[in-house]
Amino acid sequence: METINNYINGSLTEPVSKQYLQNIEPATGQVYSLCPDSDEHDVQLAYEAAKSAFDGWSKTPLEERMLMLMHIADGIEKRMDEFVAAESKDNGKPLKLARAVDIPRAVSNFRFYASAIQHFASESHQMPGVGINYTLRQAIGVVGCISPWNLPLYLFSWKIAPALATGNCVVAKPSEITPYTAYLLSKVCIEAGLPKGVLNIVHGLGGKVGQAIVEHEGIKAISFTGGTETGKRIAATAAPMFKKLSLELGGKNPTLVFADCDLDETVKQVVTASFSNQGEICLCGSRIFVQKSIYEKFRDAFVARVKTLKVGDPNNADTNLGAIVSEQHKNKVLSYIQLAKEEGGKILCGGSDLGQTELNDRCKNGYFVLPTVIEGLHFQCRTQQEEIFGPVVTLTPFENEEDALTMANSVRYGLSAAIWTNDLKRAHRVAEKIEAGIVWINSWLVRDLRTPFGGVKASGVGREGGWEAMRFFTEPKNVFIKS
Ligand code: NDP
């Protein structure tokens, strides 16, 4: 069985405690590797390595830093098959999804920020006859990056790449539920010749390793992606320490389908937006609001399409939905389906896990939930208000635009929204009024890495992406010179 190790000061090292956690393949329910059960001692070692590396790395010429990030991207690409297999095995997602989305995106994240650092510039403000102000954008120092299990390497690299590009040194923690591709990334960094201590990856539990990173006096900024409750705890610890914080948190995203949309295309795309990655993408649209005049037509076409989705072995080429990431998370998703029934919801399809008999031998102990569509629930009930983060969506009719906005904005979250309409004016109007950090019109999950990424309300604080991340990972200092 493979043993994963931490990456500290340029080497793969066992945790100080010498304790390991079992890493389970969700598609089979079997332990297949061991993940370090690190603690604050490992975080301290990682911090010391990062601190020693900071002076050298922050002064490294931009072109050299750019080349190093490019080497890392090339290293991931060279091991594409290995990364793809590991991501699918660790998370349960279909192999083809890891190949089409997760790993190529991790490569792009490194390339994007490698290039960005060469174009990043700071401002100057002239005061005629008085002098000139110029703004330095300096690396912060040692920063912490903490990421979740749903898009493991994709989100991990989305933080690490801009942090390194801007000259910071990093102590990073992937989710202990999906640690494997972060481990492979350590190997790539060693092969690429990343100077020791520049990036340190400490594996282990959130309550131990994550908390130790957040509490560490010397770690000056925290970039976190994960659940809203965890984000709240992190903010409670880090804010009184005056750390810079970027929090990308949960969502309960609305999809608004207006009567004037292209129905066939909308149905197709909304199915994708609902169930990609088993519904375990923070941007999935889990509350679908449909204008009354087309409600039945949309519902019937939508449910018919959902019924064609194949759930099963992530290794099979025709699988649309793989396994739920863990048994615990599967049980959480199922408990929400039960709650929906108690709240008066009607299950239109799915509604349960996949019976052992329907799974192949390899997967019979895996964690699979059928894509589930529910109707008949009030928009303010718990099922429609709380994040489920699985293959479960609700369908709710609305009368008019005002109605749709009231329902869409009724949750505490505000991450993303999708609007389906052919009325351009309506699209603009609704996009402006909807409480979300990201709005897609007649599309979903189209990503340009230059755009600001993040949510409002309980979906987070701050933005990632493009210059936003470069600004987050640098400290502006204004310098005035008298003329
Ligand atoms: P969690 O909040 O449980 O965990 C996220 C990361 O934080 C993990 O590495 C976790 O470690 C760690 N962690 C847990 N407790 C602490 C702590 N006290 N201090 C520091 N770190 C801690 O989220 P999940 O992994 O369950 O991910 C799912 C959530 O992430 C969903 O709510 C989803 O919406 C959100 N998400 C948001 C995105 C966005 O961009 N807004 C994108 C993707 C997901 P461990 O795994 O060991 O618990």
Coordinates of C-alpha atoms and ligand atoms in Angstrom, one line a residue:
M1 CA 0.0 0.0 0.0
E2 CA 1.3 3.4 -1.0
T3 CA 2.3 5.8 1.8
I4 CA 1.8 9.5 1.2
N5 CA 4.3 11.8 2.9
N6 CA 4.5 15.5 3.6
Y7 CA 6.7 17.8 1.4
I8 CA 8.7 19.9 3.8
N9 CA 11.9 21.8 3.0
G10 CA 12.2 20.2 -0.4
S11 CA 11.9 16.6 0.8
L12 CA 9.2 14.0 1.3
T13 CA 9.1 13.5 5.0
E14 CA 7.1 11.4 7.4
P15 CA 4.9 13.2 10.0
V16 CA 6.6 13.9 13.3
S17 CA 4.0 11.8 15.1
K18 CA 4.7 8.9 12.6
Q19 CA 0.9 8.4 12.6
Y20 CA -1.0 7.9 9.4
L21 CA -4.7 8.1 8.4
Q22 CA -6.4 5.6 6.1
N23 CA -7.1 6.9 2.6
I24 CA -10.2 5.3 1.1
E25 CA -11.2 4.9 -2.5
P26 CA -14.8 6.0 -2.5
A27 CA -15.8 3.9 -5.5
T28 CA -14.8 0.7 -3.7
G29 CA -14.9 1.6 0.0
Q30 CA -11.4 0.1 0.3
V31 CA -8.3 1.7 2.0
Y32 CA -5.7 2.1 -0.7
S33 CA -3.1 4.4 0.8
L34 CA -2.0 6.0 4.0
C35 CA -2.0 9.8 4.6
P36 CA 0.1 11.5 7.2
D37 CA -1.8 12.5 10.4
S38 CA 0.4 15.6 10.9
D39 CA 0.0 18.1 13.6
E40 CA 1.3 21.5 14.7
H41 CA 4.9 20.2 14.9
D42 CA 4.9 19.5 11.1
V43 CA 3.3 22.9 10.5
Q44 CA 6.1 24.5 12.5
L45 CA 8.8 22.6 10.4
A46 CA 7.0 23.7 7.2
Y47 CA 6.8 27.3 8.4
E48 CA 10.5 27.4 9.3
A49 CA 11.4 26.0 5.9
A50 CA 9.2 28.5 4.2
K51 CA 10.5 31.4 6.3
S52 CA 14.1 30.5 5.4
A53 CA 13.3 30.2 1.7
F54 CA 11.4 33.6 1.5
D55 CA 14.2 36.0 1.1
G56 CA 15.7 34.0 -1.8
W57 CA 12.4 33.3 -3.5
S58 CA 10.9 36.7 -3.2
K59 CA 14.0 38.2 -4.8
T60 CA 14.2 35.7 -7.6
P61 CA 13.9 37.4 -10.9
L62 CA 10.3 37.3 -12.3
E63 CA 11.5 35.4 -15.4
E64 CA 13.0 32.6 -13.2
R65 CA 9.9 32.4 -11.1
M66 CA 7.8 32.2 -14.3
L67 CA 10.0 29.4 -15.7
M68 CA 9.8 27.5 -12.5
L69 CA 6.0 27.6 -12.5
M70 CA 6.1 26.6 -16.2
H71 CA 8.3 23.6 -15.3
I72 CA 5.8 22.5 -12.7
A73 CA 2.9 22.8 -15.2
D74 CA 5.0 20.7 -17.7
G75 CA 5.8 18.1 -14.9
I76 CA 2.1 17.6 -14.2
E77 CA 1.3 17.3 -17.9
K78 CA 4.1 14.7 -18.4
R79 CA 2.5 12.6 -15.7
M80 CA -1.1 13.3 -16.9
D81 CA -2.3 9.7 -16.8
E82 CA -0.9 9.2 -13.3
F83 CA -2.6 12.4 -12.0
V84 CA -5.9 11.6 -13.7
A85 CA -6.0 8.1 -12.3
A86 CA -5.1 9.3 -8.8
E87 CA -7.7 12.1 -8.8
S88 CA -10.5 9.8 -9.9
K89 CA -9.5 7.1 -7.4
D90 CA -9.2 9.6 -4.5
N91 CA -12.4 11.5 -5.1
G92 CA -14.6 9.0 -6.9
K93 CA -15.2 11.3 -9.9
P94 CA -15.3 9.8 -13.4
L95 CA -11.9 9.2 -14.9
K96 CA -13.0 11.1 -18.0
L97 CA -13.9 14.2 -15.9
A98 CA -10.5 14.2 -14.2
R99 CA -8.9 14.0 -17.7
A100 CA -11.1 16.7 -19.2
V101 CA -11.3 19.1 -16.4
D102 CA -9.4 18.7 -13.1
I103 CA -5.8 18.0 -14.2
P104 CA -5.7 20.1 -17.3
R105 CA -7.0 23.0 -15.2
A106 CA -4.3 22.5 -12.6
V107 CA -1.8 22.7 -15.5
S108 CA -3.5 25.9 -16.7
N109 CA -3.5 27.4 -13.2
F110 CA 0.3 27.2 -13.1
R111 CA 0.8 28.4 -16.7
F112 CA -1.7 31.3 -16.2
Y113 CA 0.0 32.6 -13.1
A114 CA 3.5 32.0 -14.5
S115 CA 2.5 34.4 -17.3
A116 CA 0.6 36.8 -15.1
I117 CA 3.6 37.6 -12.9
Q118 CA 5.3 39.0 -16.0
H119 CA 2.5 41.4 -16.7
F120 CA 1.5 42.4 -13.2
A121 CA 2.2 46.0 -12.6
S122 CA 1.5 48.5 -9.8
E123 CA 0.1 52.0 -10.0
S124 CA 1.6 55.4 -9.7
H125 CA -0.3 58.6 -8.9
Q126 CA 1.2 61.9 -9.9
M127 CA 0.5 65.1 -8.0
P128 CA 1.4 67.9 -10.4
G129 CA 3.9 70.2 -8.9
V130 CA 4.0 68.3 -5.7
G131 CA 5.5 64.9 -6.4
I132 CA 4.6 61.3 -7.3
N133 CA 3.3 58.3 -5.4
Y134 CA 4.2 54.9 -6.5
T135 CA 2.8 51.7 -5.1
L136 CA 5.0 48.7 -4.4
R137 CA 3.3 45.3 -4.4
Q138 CA 5.5 43.2 -2.2
A139 CA 5.1 39.5 -1.4
I140 CA 3.5 39.0 2.0
G141 CA 5.9 36.3 3.3
V142 CA 4.8 32.9 4.4
V143 CA 1.1 32.3 3.5
G144 CA -1.3 29.4 4.2
C145 CA -3.4 27.7 1.5
I146 CA -6.1 25.3 2.6
S147 CA -8.3 23.5 0.0
P148 CA -11.3 21.0 -0.1
W149 CA -11.9 17.6 -1.6
N150 CA -14.2 18.2 -4.4
L151 CA -11.8 19.5 -7.1
P152 CA -8.6 18.6 -5.2
L153 CA -5.6 19.6 -7.4
Y154 CA -7.7 22.1 -9.4
L155 CA -8.4 24.2 -6.3
F156 CA -5.1 23.5 -4.5
S157 CA -3.1 24.8 -7.5
W158 CA -5.6 27.8 -8.0
K159 CA -4.2 29.1 -4.7
I160 CA -0.6 27.9 -4.7
A161 CA 0.2 29.2 -8.2
P162 CA -0.6 32.9 -7.6
A163 CA 1.0 32.7 -4.1
L164 CA 4.3 31.4 -5.5
A165 CA 4.2 33.6 -8.6
T166 CA 4.0 36.7 -6.4
G167 CA 7.1 35.6 -4.4
N168 CA 5.5 34.2 -1.3
C169 CA 6.5 30.9 0.3
V170 CA 3.6 28.6 1.1
V171 CA 2.5 26.1 3.8
A172 CA -0.4 24.3 2.1
K173 CA -2.9 21.7 3.3
P174 CA -5.0 19.6 0.9
S175 CA -8.1 17.8 2.2
E176 CA -7.0 14.6 4.0
I177 CA -9.9 12.9 2.2
T178 CA -8.2 13.5 -1.2
P179 CA -4.5 14.0 -0.6
Y180 CA -3.0 12.0 -3.4
T181 CA -2.6 14.5 -6.2
A182 CA -1.1 17.0 -3.8
Y183 CA 1.5 14.3 -3.0
L184 CA 2.2 13.8 -6.7
L185 CA 2.6 17.5 -7.0
S186 CA 5.3 17.4 -4.4
K187 CA 7.1 14.9 -6.6
V188 CA 6.7 17.2 -9.6
C189 CA 8.1 20.1 -7.6
I190 CA 11.2 18.1 -6.6
E191 CA 11.7 17.0 -10.2
A192 CA 11.3 20.6 -11.4
G193 CA 13.9 21.8 -9.0
L194 CA 11.7 24.2 -7.0
P195 CA 14.0 25.6 -4.3
K196 CA 13.5 23.9 -1.0
G197 CA 11.0 25.4 1.4
V198 CA 9.3 27.5 -1.2
L199 CA 6.3 25.2 -1.2
N200 CA 5.5 22.9 1.8
I201 CA 2.6 20.5 1.8
V202 CA 1.4 19.2 5.2
H203 CA -1.2 16.5 5.1
G204 CA -3.7 15.7 7.8
L205 CA -6.9 16.7 9.5
G206 CA -8.4 20.2 9.3
G207 CA -8.8 20.5 13.1
K208 CA -5.1 19.8 13.6
V209 CA -3.1 20.9 10.5
G210 CA -5.5 23.4 9.1
Q211 CA -6.1 25.0 12.5
A212 CA -2.3 25.1 13.2
I213 CA -1.7 26.9 9.9
V214 CA -4.5 29.4 10.7
E215 CA -3.2 29.9 14.3
H216 CA 0.4 30.3 13.4
E217 CA 1.7 33.8 14.2
G218 CA 4.2 33.8 11.4
I219 CA 1.7 32.8 8.6
K220 CA 0.5 36.2 7.4
A221 CA -2.3 35.3 5.0
I222 CA -4.8 32.5 4.7
S223 CA -6.4 31.5 1.4
F224 CA -9.2 29.0 2.2
T225 CA -11.7 27.2 0.1
G226 CA -14.2 25.0 1.9
G227 CA -17.5 25.0 3.9
T228 CA -19.1 28.1 5.4
E229 CA -18.9 26.8 9.0
T230 CA -15.2 26.1 8.6
G231 CA -14.7 29.5 7.1
K232 CA -16.4 31.1 10.1
R233 CA -14.0 29.3 12.4
I234 CA -11.0 30.3 10.4
A235 CA -12.2 33.9 10.3
A236 CA -12.7 33.9 14.1
T237 CA -9.2 32.8 14.7
A238 CA -7.4 34.8 11.9
A239 CA -9.2 38.1 12.0
P240 CA -8.0 39.1 15.6
M241 CA -4.5 38.2 14.4
F242 CA -5.0 40.7 11.5
K243 CA -4.2 38.2 8.9
K244 CA -5.2 38.7 5.3
L245 CA -8.1 36.4 4.5
S246 CA -9.6 35.0 1.3
L247 CA -12.6 32.8 2.0
E248 CA -14.3 30.8 -0.8
L249 CA -17.2 29.1 0.9
G250 CA -20.4 27.2 0.3
G251 CA -23.2 27.8 -2.1
K252 CA -26.8 27.0 -2.9
N253 CA -26.9 28.3 -6.4
P254 CA -30.1 29.2 -8.2
T255 CA -30.8 28.4 -11.9
L256 CA -33.5 30.6 -13.3
V257 CA -35.2 29.2 -16.4
F258 CA -37.5 31.8 -18.1
A259 CA -40.2 30.8 -20.6
D260 CA -38.4 32.4 -23.5
C261 CA -35.3 30.2 -23.2
D262 CA -34.2 27.7 -25.8
L263 CA -35.8 24.8 -24.1
D264 CA -33.8 21.8 -25.4
E265 CA -30.4 23.5 -24.9
T266 CA -31.4 24.7 -21.5
V267 CA -32.5 21.3 -20.3
K268 CA -29.3 19.8 -21.5
Q269 CA -27.1 22.4 -19.9
V270 CA -29.0 22.5 -16.6
V271 CA -28.6 18.8 -16.3
T272 CA -24.9 19.2 -16.6
A273 CA -24.9 22.2 -14.1
S274 CA -26.8 20.0 -11.6
F275 CA -24.9 16.8 -11.6
S276 CA -21.3 17.3 -12.8
N277 CA -18.9 15.8 -10.4
Q278 CA -21.8 14.2 -8.6
G279 CA -23.1 17.7 -7.8
E280 CA -20.0 18.2 -5.7
I281 CA -18.9 21.5 -7.3
C282 CA -19.5 24.7 -5.3
L283 CA -20.9 26.2 -8.5
C284 CA -23.5 23.5 -9.3
G285 CA -27.0 24.9 -9.6
S286 CA -29.0 23.0 -7.0
R287 CA -32.2 25.2 -6.9
I288 CA -33.9 25.2 -10.3
F289 CA -36.6 27.8 -10.7
V290 CA -38.8 27.5 -13.8
Q291 CA -41.3 29.9 -15.1
K292 CA -44.8 28.5 -14.6
S293 CA -45.9 28.5 -18.3
I294 CA -43.2 26.0 -19.2
Y295 CA -42.8 24.3 -15.8
E296 CA -44.3 20.9 -16.8
K297 CA -42.6 20.8 -20.2
F298 CA -39.3 21.6 -18.7
R299 CA -39.7 19.2 -15.7
D300 CA -40.6 16.3 -17.9
A301 CA -37.8 16.8 -20.3
F302 CA -35.3 17.4 -17.5
V303 CA -36.3 14.3 -15.6
A304 CA -36.2 12.2 -18.7
R305 CA -32.7 13.4 -19.4
V306 CA -31.5 12.8 -15.8
K307 CA -32.8 9.3 -16.0
T308 CA -30.4 8.6 -18.8
L309 CA -27.4 9.5 -16.7
K310 CA -25.2 6.5 -15.8
V311 CA -24.0 6.2 -12.2
G312 CA -21.2 3.7 -11.5
D313 CA -17.6 2.8 -11.7
P314 CA -15.6 6.0 -12.4
N315 CA -13.3 3.9 -14.6
N316 CA -16.0 3.2 -17.1
A317 CA -16.0 5.4 -20.2
D318 CA -19.8 5.8 -20.2
T319 CA -20.1 6.7 -16.5
N320 CA -21.6 10.2 -15.9
L321 CA -21.7 10.2 -12.1
G322 CA -19.1 8.4 -10.1
A323 CA -18.9 7.9 -6.3
I324 CA -19.7 10.3 -3.6
V325 CA -16.4 11.3 -1.9
S326 CA -16.9 9.5 1.4
E327 CA -19.4 7.3 3.3
Q328 CA -20.0 10.2 5.7
H329 CA -20.8 12.5 2.9
K330 CA -23.0 10.0 1.2
N331 CA -25.0 9.7 4.4
K332 CA -25.3 13.4 4.6
V333 CA -26.7 13.6 1.1
L334 CA -29.2 10.7 1.8
S335 CA -30.3 12.4 5.0
Y336 CA -31.3 15.5 3.0
I337 CA -33.3 13.4 0.6
Q338 CA -35.1 12.0 3.6
L339 CA -35.6 15.6 4.9
A340 CA -37.0 16.6 1.6
K341 CA -39.6 13.8 1.8
E342 CA -40.5 14.9 5.4
E343 CA -40.9 18.5 4.1
G344 CA -43.4 17.3 1.6
G345 CA -41.2 17.0 -1.5
K346 CA -42.0 14.6 -4.3
I347 CA -39.1 12.6 -5.6
L348 CA -39.3 12.6 -9.4
C349 CA -36.2 10.4 -9.9
G350 CA -33.4 9.0 -7.9
G351 CA -34.0 9.4 -4.2
S352 CA -31.6 6.7 -2.9
D353 CA -28.2 5.2 -3.2
L354 CA -27.4 2.7 -5.8
G355 CA -28.2 -0.9 -4.8
Q356 CA -25.2 -3.3 -4.5
T357 CA -26.7 -5.5 -7.2
E358 CA -26.6 -2.7 -9.7
L359 CA -22.9 -2.1 -9.2
N360 CA -20.1 -4.2 -10.6
D361 CA -18.0 -6.4 -8.2
R362 CA -15.3 -3.8 -7.9
C363 CA -17.7 -1.1 -6.7
K364 CA -20.3 -3.0 -4.7
N365 CA -19.1 -1.4 -1.4
G366 CA -18.6 2.1 -2.9
Y367 CA -20.6 5.2 -2.1
F368 CA -23.0 5.9 -5.0
V369 CA -26.1 8.1 -4.9
L370 CA -28.6 8.4 -7.8
P371 CA -29.1 11.8 -9.4
T372 CA -32.2 13.0 -7.6
V373 CA -34.8 15.6 -8.6
I374 CA -37.4 16.8 -6.2
E375 CA -40.4 19.1 -6.6
G376 CA -43.2 20.4 -4.5
L377 CA -41.0 22.1 -1.8
H378 CA -41.4 25.6 -0.6
F379 CA -38.4 27.8 -1.4
Q380 CA -37.8 28.5 2.2
C381 CA -37.7 25.0 3.5
R382 CA -34.4 23.5 4.8
T383 CA -33.9 21.4 1.7
Q384 CA -34.0 24.5 -0.4
Q385 CA -32.0 26.6 2.0
E386 CA -29.1 24.4 3.1
E387 CA -26.1 23.3 1.1
I388 CA -26.3 19.6 0.2
F389 CA -23.3 19.4 -2.1
G390 CA -24.4 16.3 -3.8
P391 CA -26.5 15.0 -6.8
V392 CA -29.8 16.5 -5.5
V393 CA -31.7 19.3 -7.0
T394 CA -35.1 20.9 -6.5
L395 CA -37.5 22.2 -9.1
T396 CA -39.8 25.1 -8.2
P397 CA -42.2 27.1 -10.4
F398 CA -42.2 30.9 -10.4
E399 CA -44.7 33.4 -11.8
N400 CA -42.6 36.3 -12.9
E401 CA -39.2 37.9 -12.7
E402 CA -39.8 39.5 -9.3
D403 CA -40.9 36.1 -7.9
A404 CA -37.8 34.4 -9.4
L405 CA -35.5 37.0 -7.8
T406 CA -37.2 36.7 -4.4
M407 CA -36.7 32.9 -4.4
A408 CA -33.1 33.1 -5.8
N409 CA -32.0 35.6 -3.2
S410 CA -33.8 34.0 -0.3
V411 CA -30.7 31.9 0.9
R412 CA -27.8 33.0 3.0
Y413 CA -25.4 32.0 0.2
G414 CA -24.4 34.0 -2.9
L415 CA -21.8 32.2 -4.9
S416 CA -23.1 31.8 -8.4
A417 CA -26.3 31.9 -10.5
A418 CA -27.4 30.9 -14.0
I419 CA -30.0 32.6 -16.0
W420 CA -31.7 31.1 -19.1
T421 CA -33.5 33.5 -21.3
N422 CA -33.4 35.0 -24.8
D423 CA -34.5 38.4 -23.5
L424 CA -31.3 40.4 -23.3
K425 CA -32.7 43.2 -21.2
R426 CA -34.1 40.7 -18.7
A427 CA -30.8 38.9 -18.6
H428 CA -29.0 42.1 -17.7
R429 CA -31.6 43.2 -15.2
V430 CA -31.7 39.9 -13.4
A431 CA -27.9 39.6 -13.4
E432 CA -27.6 42.9 -11.7
K433 CA -30.2 42.1 -9.0
I434 CA -29.2 38.6 -8.2
E435 CA -27.1 38.2 -5.1
A436 CA -24.1 36.3 -6.4
G437 CA -20.4 36.7 -7.1
I438 CA -20.6 35.0 -10.5
V439 CA -23.5 35.0 -13.0
W440 CA -23.8 32.9 -16.1
I441 CA -26.3 33.8 -18.8
N442 CA -27.3 30.9 -21.1
S443 CA -24.3 29.0 -19.9
W444 CA -22.7 27.4 -16.9
L445 CA -19.1 27.1 -15.7
V446 CA -17.5 28.9 -18.5
R447 CA -14.3 30.1 -16.9
D448 CA -11.9 32.8 -17.9
L449 CA -9.0 32.7 -15.4
R450 CA -8.7 36.5 -15.6
T451 CA -12.1 37.1 -14.1
P452 CA -12.9 37.7 -10.4
F453 CA -14.0 34.4 -8.7
G454 CA -15.8 34.2 -5.4
G455 CA -19.1 34.8 -3.6
V456 CA -21.1 37.2 -1.5
K457 CA -23.0 36.7 1.8
A458 CA -22.1 33.4 3.4
S459 CA -20.3 32.3 0.3
G460 CA -17.2 34.1 1.1
V461 CA -15.0 37.1 1.5
G462 CA -12.6 38.3 -1.2
R463 CA -12.0 37.1 -4.7
E464 CA -9.6 34.8 -6.5
G465 CA -8.6 34.7 -10.1
G466 CA -6.6 37.0 -12.3
W467 CA -5.3 40.2 -10.7
E468 CA -7.5 39.7 -7.7
A469 CA -5.3 36.8 -6.6
M470 CA -2.2 38.7 -7.4
R471 CA -3.4 41.6 -5.3
F472 CA -4.4 39.3 -2.5
F473 CA -1.0 37.7 -2.3
T474 CA 0.8 41.0 -2.3
E475 CA 0.9 43.9 0.2
P476 CA 0.6 47.3 -1.4
K477 CA 2.9 50.0 0.0
N478 CA 2.6 53.6 -1.2
V479 CA 5.8 55.6 -1.5
F480 CA 5.7 59.4 -2.1
I481 CA 8.6 61.3 -3.6
K482 CA 8.5 65.1 -3.5
S483 CA 9.3 66.8 -6.8
Ligands
NDP1 P1 -14.3 21.8 4.8 O1 -14.7 23.2 5.2 O2 -14.8 20.7 5.7 O3 -12.8 21.6 4.6 C1 -12.0 22.4 3.7 C2 -10.6 22.3 4.1 O4 -10.4 22.9 5.4 C3 -10.1 20.9 4.3 O5 -8.7 20.8 3.9 C4 -10.3 20.7 5.8 O6 -9.5 19.6 6.3 C5 -9.8 22.0 6.3 N1 -10.3 22.4 7.6 C6 -11.3 21.8 8.4 N2 -11.4 22.4 9.6 C7 -10.4 23.3 9.6 C8 -10.0 24.3 10.6 N3 -10.6 24.4 11.8 N4 -9.0 25.1 10.3 C9 -8.4 25.1 9.1 N5 -8.7 24.2 8.2 C10 -9.7 23.3 8.4 O7 -15.0 21.6 3.3 P2 -15.0 20.3 2.5 O8 -13.6 19.8 2.3 O9 -16.1 19.4 3.0 O10 -15.5 20.9 1.1 C11 -16.8 21.1 0.7 C12 -17.2 22.6 1.0 O11 -16.3 23.4 0.2 C13 -18.6 22.9 0.5 O12 -19.2 23.7 1.4 C14 -18.3 23.7 -0.8 O13 -19.3 24.5 -1.2 C15 -17.1 24.4 -0.5 N6 -16.4 24.8 -1.7 C16 -16.4 26.1 -2.0 C17 -15.8 26.6 -3.2 C18 -15.7 28.0 -3.6 O14 -14.9 28.4 -4.4 N7 -16.5 28.9 -3.0 C19 -15.2 25.6 -4.2 C20 -15.3 24.2 -3.7 C21 -15.8 23.9 -2.5 P3 -10.2 18.2 6.4 O15 -10.5 17.7 5.0 O16 -9.2 17.4 7.0 O17 -11.4 18.4 7.3

